[in-house]
Structure formats: structure tokens, C-alpha cells
PDB file of C-alpha atoms in Angstrom:
ATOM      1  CA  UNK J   1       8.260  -3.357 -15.658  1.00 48.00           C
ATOM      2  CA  UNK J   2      11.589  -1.034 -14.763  1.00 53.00           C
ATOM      3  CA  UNK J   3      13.123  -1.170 -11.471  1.00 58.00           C
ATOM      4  CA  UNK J   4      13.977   2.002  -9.999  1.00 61.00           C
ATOM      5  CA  UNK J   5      17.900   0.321 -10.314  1.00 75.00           C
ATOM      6  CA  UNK J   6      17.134   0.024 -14.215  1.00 91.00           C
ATOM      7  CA  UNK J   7      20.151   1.791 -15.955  1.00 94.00           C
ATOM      8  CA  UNK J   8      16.951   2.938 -18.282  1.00 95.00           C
ATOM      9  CA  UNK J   9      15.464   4.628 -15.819  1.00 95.00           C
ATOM     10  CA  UNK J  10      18.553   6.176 -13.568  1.00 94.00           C
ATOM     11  CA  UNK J  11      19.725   7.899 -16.644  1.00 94.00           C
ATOM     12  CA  UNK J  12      15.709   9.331 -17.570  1.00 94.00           C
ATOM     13  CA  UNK J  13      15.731   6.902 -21.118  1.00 96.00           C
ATOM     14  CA  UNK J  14      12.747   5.668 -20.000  1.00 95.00           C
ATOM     15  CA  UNK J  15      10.432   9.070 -19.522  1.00 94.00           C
ATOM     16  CA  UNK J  16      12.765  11.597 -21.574  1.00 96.00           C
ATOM     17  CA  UNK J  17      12.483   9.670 -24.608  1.00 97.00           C
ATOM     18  CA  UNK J  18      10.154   6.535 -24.446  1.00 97.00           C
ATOM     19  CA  UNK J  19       7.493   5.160 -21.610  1.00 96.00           C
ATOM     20  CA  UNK J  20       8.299   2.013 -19.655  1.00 95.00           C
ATOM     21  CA  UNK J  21       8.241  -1.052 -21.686  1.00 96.00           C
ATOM     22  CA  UNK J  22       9.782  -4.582 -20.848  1.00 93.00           C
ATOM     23  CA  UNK J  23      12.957  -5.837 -23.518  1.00 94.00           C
ATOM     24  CA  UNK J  24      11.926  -8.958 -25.241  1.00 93.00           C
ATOM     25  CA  UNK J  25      14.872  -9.127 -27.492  1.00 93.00           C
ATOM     26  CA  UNK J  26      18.684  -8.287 -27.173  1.00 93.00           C
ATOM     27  CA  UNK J  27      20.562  -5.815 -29.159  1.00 94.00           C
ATOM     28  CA  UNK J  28      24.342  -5.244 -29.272  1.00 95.00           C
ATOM     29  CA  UNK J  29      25.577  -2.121 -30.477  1.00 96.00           C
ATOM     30  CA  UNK J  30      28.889  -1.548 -31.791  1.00 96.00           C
ATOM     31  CA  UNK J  31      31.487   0.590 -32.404  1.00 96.00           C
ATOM     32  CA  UNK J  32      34.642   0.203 -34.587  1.00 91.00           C
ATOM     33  CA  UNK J  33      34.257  -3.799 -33.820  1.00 83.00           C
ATOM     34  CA  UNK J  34      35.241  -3.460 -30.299  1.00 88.00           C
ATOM     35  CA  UNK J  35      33.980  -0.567 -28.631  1.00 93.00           C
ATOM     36  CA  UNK J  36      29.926  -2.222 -27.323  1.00 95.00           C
ATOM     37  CA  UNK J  37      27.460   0.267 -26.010  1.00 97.00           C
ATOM     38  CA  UNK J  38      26.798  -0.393 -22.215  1.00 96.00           C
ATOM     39  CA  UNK J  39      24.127   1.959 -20.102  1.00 96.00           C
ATOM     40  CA  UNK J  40      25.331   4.828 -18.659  1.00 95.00           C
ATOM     41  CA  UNK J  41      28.858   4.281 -20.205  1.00 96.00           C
ATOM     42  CA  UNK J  42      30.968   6.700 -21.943  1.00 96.00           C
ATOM     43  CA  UNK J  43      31.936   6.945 -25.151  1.00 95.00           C
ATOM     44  CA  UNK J  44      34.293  10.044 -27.065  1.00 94.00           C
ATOM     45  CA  UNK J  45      32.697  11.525 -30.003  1.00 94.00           C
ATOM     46  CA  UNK J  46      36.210  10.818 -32.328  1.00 93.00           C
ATOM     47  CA  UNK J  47      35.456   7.209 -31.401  1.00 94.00           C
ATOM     48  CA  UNK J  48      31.814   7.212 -33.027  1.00 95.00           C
ATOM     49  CA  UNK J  49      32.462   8.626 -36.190  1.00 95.00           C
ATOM     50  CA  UNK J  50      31.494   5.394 -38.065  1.00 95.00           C
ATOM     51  CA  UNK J  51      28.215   3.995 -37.514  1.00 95.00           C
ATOM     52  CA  UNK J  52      27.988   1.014 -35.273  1.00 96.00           C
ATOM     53  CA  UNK J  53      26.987  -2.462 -35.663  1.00 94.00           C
ATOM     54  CA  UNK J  54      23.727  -2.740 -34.102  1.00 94.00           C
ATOM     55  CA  UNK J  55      22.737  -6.576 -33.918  1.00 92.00           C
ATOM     56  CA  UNK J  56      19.246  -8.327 -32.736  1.00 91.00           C
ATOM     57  CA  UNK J  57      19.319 -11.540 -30.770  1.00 88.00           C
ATOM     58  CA  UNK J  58      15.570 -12.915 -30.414  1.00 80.00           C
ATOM     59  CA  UNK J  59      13.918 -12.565 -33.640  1.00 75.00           C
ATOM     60  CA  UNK J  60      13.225 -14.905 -36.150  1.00 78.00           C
ATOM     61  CA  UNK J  61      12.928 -14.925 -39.928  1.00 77.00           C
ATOM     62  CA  UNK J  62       9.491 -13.233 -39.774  1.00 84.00           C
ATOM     63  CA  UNK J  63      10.167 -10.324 -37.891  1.00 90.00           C
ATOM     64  CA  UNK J  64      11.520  -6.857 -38.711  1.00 93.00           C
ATOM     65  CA  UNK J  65      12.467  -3.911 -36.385  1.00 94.00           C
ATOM     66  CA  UNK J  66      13.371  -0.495 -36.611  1.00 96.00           C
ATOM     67  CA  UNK J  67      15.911   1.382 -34.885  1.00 97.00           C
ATOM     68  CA  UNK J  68      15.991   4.748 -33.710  1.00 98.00           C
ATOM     69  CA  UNK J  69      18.953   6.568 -32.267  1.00 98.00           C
ATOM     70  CA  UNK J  70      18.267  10.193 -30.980  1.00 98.00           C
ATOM     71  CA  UNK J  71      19.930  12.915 -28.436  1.00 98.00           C
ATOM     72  CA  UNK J  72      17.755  14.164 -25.672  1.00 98.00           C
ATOM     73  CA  UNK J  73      20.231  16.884 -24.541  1.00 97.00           C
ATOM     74  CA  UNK J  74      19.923  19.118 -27.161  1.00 94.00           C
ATOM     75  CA  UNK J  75      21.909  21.824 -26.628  1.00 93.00           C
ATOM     76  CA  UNK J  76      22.704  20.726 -23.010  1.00 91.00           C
ATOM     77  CA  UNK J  77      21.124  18.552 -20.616  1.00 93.00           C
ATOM     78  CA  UNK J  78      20.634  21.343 -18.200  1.00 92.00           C
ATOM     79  CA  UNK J  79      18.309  22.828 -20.353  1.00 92.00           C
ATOM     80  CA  UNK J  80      17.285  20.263 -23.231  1.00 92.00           C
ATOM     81  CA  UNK J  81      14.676  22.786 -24.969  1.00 90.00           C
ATOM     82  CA  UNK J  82      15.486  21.618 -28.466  1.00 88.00           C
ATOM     83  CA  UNK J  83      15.135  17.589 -27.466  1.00 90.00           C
ATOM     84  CA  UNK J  84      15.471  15.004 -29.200  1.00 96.00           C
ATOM     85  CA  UNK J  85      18.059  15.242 -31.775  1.00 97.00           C
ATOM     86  CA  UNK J  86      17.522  12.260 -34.246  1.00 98.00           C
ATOM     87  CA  UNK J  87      20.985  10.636 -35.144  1.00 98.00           C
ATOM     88  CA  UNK J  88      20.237   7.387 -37.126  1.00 98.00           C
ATOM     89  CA  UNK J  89      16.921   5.587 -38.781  1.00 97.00           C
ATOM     90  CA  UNK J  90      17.623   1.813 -39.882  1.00 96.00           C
ATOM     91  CA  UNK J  91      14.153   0.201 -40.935  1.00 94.00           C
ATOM     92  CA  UNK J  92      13.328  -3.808 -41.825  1.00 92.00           C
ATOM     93  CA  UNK J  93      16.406  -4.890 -39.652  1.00 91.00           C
ATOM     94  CA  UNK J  94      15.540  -8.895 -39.792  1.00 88.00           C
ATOM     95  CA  UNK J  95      15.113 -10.289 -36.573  1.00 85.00           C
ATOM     96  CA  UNK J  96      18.201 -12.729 -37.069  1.00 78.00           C
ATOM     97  CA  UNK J  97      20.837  -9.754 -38.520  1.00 73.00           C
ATOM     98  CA  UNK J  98      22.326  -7.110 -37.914  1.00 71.00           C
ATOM     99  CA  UNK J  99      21.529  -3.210 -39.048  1.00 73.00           C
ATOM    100  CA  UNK J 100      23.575  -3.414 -42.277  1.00 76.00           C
ATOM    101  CA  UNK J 101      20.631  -5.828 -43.771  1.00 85.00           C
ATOM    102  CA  UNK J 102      18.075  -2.625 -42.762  1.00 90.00           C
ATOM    103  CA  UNK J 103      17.186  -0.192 -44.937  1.00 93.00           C
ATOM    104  CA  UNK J 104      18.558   2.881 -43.850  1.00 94.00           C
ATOM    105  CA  UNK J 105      15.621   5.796 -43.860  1.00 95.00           C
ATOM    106  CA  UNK J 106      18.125   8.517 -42.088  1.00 96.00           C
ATOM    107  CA  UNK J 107      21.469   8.314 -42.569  1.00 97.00           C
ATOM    108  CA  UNK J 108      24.131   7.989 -39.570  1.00 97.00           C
ATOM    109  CA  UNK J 109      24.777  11.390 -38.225  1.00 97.00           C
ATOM    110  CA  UNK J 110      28.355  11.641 -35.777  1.00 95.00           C
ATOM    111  CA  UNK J 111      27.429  12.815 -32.126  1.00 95.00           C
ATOM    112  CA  UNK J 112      29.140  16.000 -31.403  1.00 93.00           C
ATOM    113  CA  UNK J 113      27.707  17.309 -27.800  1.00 94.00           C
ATOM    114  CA  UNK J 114      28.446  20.666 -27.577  1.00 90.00           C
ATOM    115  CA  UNK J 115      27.868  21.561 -23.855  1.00 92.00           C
ATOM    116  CA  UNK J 116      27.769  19.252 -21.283  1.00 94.00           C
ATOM    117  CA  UNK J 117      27.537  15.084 -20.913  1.00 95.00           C
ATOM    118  CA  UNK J 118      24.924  14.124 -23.865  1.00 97.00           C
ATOM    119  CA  UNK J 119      22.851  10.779 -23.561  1.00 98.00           C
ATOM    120  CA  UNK J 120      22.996   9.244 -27.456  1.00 98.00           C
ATOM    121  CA  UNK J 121      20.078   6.557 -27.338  1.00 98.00           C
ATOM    122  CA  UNK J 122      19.009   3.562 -29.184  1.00 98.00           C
ATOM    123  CA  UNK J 123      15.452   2.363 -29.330  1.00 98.00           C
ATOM    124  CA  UNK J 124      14.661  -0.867 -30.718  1.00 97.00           C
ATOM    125  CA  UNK J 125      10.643  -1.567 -32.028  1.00 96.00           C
ATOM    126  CA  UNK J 126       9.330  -4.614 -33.542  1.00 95.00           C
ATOM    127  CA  UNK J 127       7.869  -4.022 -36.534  1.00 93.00           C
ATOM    128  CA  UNK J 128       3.972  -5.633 -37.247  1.00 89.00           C
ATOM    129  CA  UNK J 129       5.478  -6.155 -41.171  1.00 87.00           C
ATOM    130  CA  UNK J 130       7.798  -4.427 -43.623  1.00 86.00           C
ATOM    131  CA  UNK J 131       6.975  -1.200 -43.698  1.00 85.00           C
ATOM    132  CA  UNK J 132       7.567   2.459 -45.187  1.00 87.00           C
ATOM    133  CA  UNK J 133       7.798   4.887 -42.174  1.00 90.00           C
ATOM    134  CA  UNK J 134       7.366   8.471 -42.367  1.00 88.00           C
ATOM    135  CA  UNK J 135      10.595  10.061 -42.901  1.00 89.00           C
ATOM    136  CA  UNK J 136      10.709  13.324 -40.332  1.00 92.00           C
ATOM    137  CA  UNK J 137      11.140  16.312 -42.012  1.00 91.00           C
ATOM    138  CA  UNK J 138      14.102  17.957 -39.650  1.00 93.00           C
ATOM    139  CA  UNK J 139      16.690  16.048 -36.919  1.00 96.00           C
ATOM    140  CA  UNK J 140      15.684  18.946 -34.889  1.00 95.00           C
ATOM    141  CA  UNK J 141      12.877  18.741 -32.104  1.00 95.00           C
ATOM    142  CA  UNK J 142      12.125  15.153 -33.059  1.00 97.00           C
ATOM    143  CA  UNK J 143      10.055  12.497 -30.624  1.00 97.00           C
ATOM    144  CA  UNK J 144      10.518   9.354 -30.177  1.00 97.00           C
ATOM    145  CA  UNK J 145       7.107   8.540 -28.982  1.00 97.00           C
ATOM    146  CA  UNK J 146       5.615  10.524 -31.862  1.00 96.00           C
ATOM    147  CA  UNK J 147       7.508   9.051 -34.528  1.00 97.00           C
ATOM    148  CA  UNK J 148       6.899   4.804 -32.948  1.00 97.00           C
ATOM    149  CA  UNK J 149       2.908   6.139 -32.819  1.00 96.00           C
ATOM    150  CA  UNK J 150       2.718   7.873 -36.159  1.00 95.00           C
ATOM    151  CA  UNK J 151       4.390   4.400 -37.669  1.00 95.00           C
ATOM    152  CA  UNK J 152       2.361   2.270 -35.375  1.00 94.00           C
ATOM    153  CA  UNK J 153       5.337   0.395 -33.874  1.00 96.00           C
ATOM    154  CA  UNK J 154       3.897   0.259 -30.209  1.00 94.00           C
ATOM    155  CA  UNK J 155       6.406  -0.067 -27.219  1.00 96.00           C
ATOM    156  CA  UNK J 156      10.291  -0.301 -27.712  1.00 97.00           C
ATOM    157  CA  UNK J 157      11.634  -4.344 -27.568  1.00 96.00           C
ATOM    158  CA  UNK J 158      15.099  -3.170 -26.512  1.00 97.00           C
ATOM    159  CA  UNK J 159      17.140   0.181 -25.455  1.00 98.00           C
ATOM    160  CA  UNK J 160      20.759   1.057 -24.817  1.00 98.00           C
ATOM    161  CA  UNK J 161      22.792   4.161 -24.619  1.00 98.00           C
ATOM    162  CA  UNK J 162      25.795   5.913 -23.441  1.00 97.00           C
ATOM    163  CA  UNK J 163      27.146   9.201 -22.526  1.00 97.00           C
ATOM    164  CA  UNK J 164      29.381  11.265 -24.758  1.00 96.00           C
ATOM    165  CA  UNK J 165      31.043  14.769 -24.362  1.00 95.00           C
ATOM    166  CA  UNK J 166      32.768  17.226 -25.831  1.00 92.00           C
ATOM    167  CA  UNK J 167      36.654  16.477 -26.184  1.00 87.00           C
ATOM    168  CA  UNK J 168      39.410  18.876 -25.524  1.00 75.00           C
ATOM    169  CA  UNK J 169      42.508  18.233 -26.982  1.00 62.00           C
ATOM    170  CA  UNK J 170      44.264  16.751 -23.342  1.00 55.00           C
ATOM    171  CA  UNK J 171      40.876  14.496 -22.743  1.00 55.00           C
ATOM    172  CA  UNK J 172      42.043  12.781 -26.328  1.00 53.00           C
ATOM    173  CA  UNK J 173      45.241  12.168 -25.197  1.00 50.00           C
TER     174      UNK J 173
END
């Protein structure tokens, strides 16, 4: 159950884009080999260009997730009307690699926030077996919860993301 100090639920993850759940595995995520993903933390958009190494601690042999990044501050976060953007859809990650051993159903697509501080979020699900998911027709207007209910994945296992906004040439300095 999430705490009100959750970082999941003080930055609106958990009701923007999924419903409460409780982790039961760990996942790292990435960038460049030294830039990790913590809650809440920022990240430029020139330093996420490449996708990142998303890794799952607490699986086993016999288990597969799926990973789901999206942006639910499409156009801005003042007035999200177009949410969620989807970003990135890895599928049959094994539970004791990392997201280059998934197959990749959407490829990586570079965050570039237009107006505003953008929320880029990662949603882990446990798979019940291998599995084709639907592939969503558009990146536009796309929903989390639909998509994990349409491919019957239940409640997220794990859930991280960061901020990101647009740079001006002196913030890249």
C-alpha cells in the first residue's frame, strides 16, 4: 500500500498513470551506464537520447515482464489533455536480465518535453507467460491501465521515473 510520502504518489505516478500497487521486484534504470533513474529526479533530454538499461532484481528463470515507459504531460503538465505519450515497449524481459534480452514491441522514442517539467515513467508488470501483446496503434493518447488490462498483466511489480525539460542552450552549459 503507498504512503502519502511515496515518491509514486507525491509526483501523481500512482493515479495519473497506474492505481496503487505494492513493488515486489527491483528495477534499475539506466542511462549512458551512469546516469540511474531516481523518483522525482531530473534528467536533460540530450542526456536520454540512447535507451537505458533497465534491469530486474527478483525474478527467476520462469518469469517474464514487460515494461512500459510513457509521458503523462502531454503537451504540458498544466493541461495534460493528450496524456500518456508512450515512449518505449520491451516485452519477455527474463526475470534475471536486463531489457536488452526483451523483445522490443515499440521502439525507444527520445523524450523531448516541449512546455513545462515532463514526468517520463517506467512501469514494470509481471508477465503470467511469454506473451504477444497488442501493439497500440498511435504513441498518442495511450493508457497505461488500458494497455496492462487489454494484455492481462494485472498490477505493476515496480515503477520509477524522473523529470525532464526542455533545454535552452545556457541550461546545457
Amino acid at each position: 500500500m503507498a504512503r502519502m510520502s511515496d515518491p509514486l504518489v507525491v509526483g501523481r505516478v500512482i493515479g495519473d498513470v497506474v492505481d496503487n500497487f505494492s513493488p515486489t521486484v527491483k528495477m534499475t534504470v539506466t542511462y549512458n551506464s551512469n546516469k540511474q533513474v531516481y523518483n522525482g529526479h531530473e534528467l536533460f533530454p540530450s542526456s536520454v537520447t540512447i535507451k537505458p538499461r533497465v534491469e530486474v532484481h527478483g525474478g527467476d528463470m520462469r518469469s517474464f515482464f514487460t515494461l512500459v515507459m510513457t509521458d503523462p504531460d502531454v503537451p504540458g503538465p498544466s493541461d495534460p489533455y493528450l496524456r500518456e505519450r508512450l515512449h518505449w515497449i520491451v516485452t519477455d524481459i527474463p526475470g534475471t536480465t536486463d531489457s536488452t534480452f526483451g523483445r522490443e514491441v515499440v521502439s525507444y522514442e527520445i523524450p523531448r518535453p516541449n512546455i513545462g517539467i515532463h514526468r517520463f515513467v517506467f512501469v514494470l508488470f509481471k508477465q503470467q507467460r511469454r506473451q504477444t501483446v497488442s501493439t497500440p496503434s498511435s504513441r498518442d493518447r495511450f493508457s497505461t491501465r488500458k494497455f496492462a488490462e487489454e494484455n492481462e498483466l494485472g498490477l505493476p511489480v515496480a515503477a520509477v521515473f524522473y523529470n525532464a525539460q526542455r533545454e535552452t542552450a545556457a541550461r546545457r552549459r
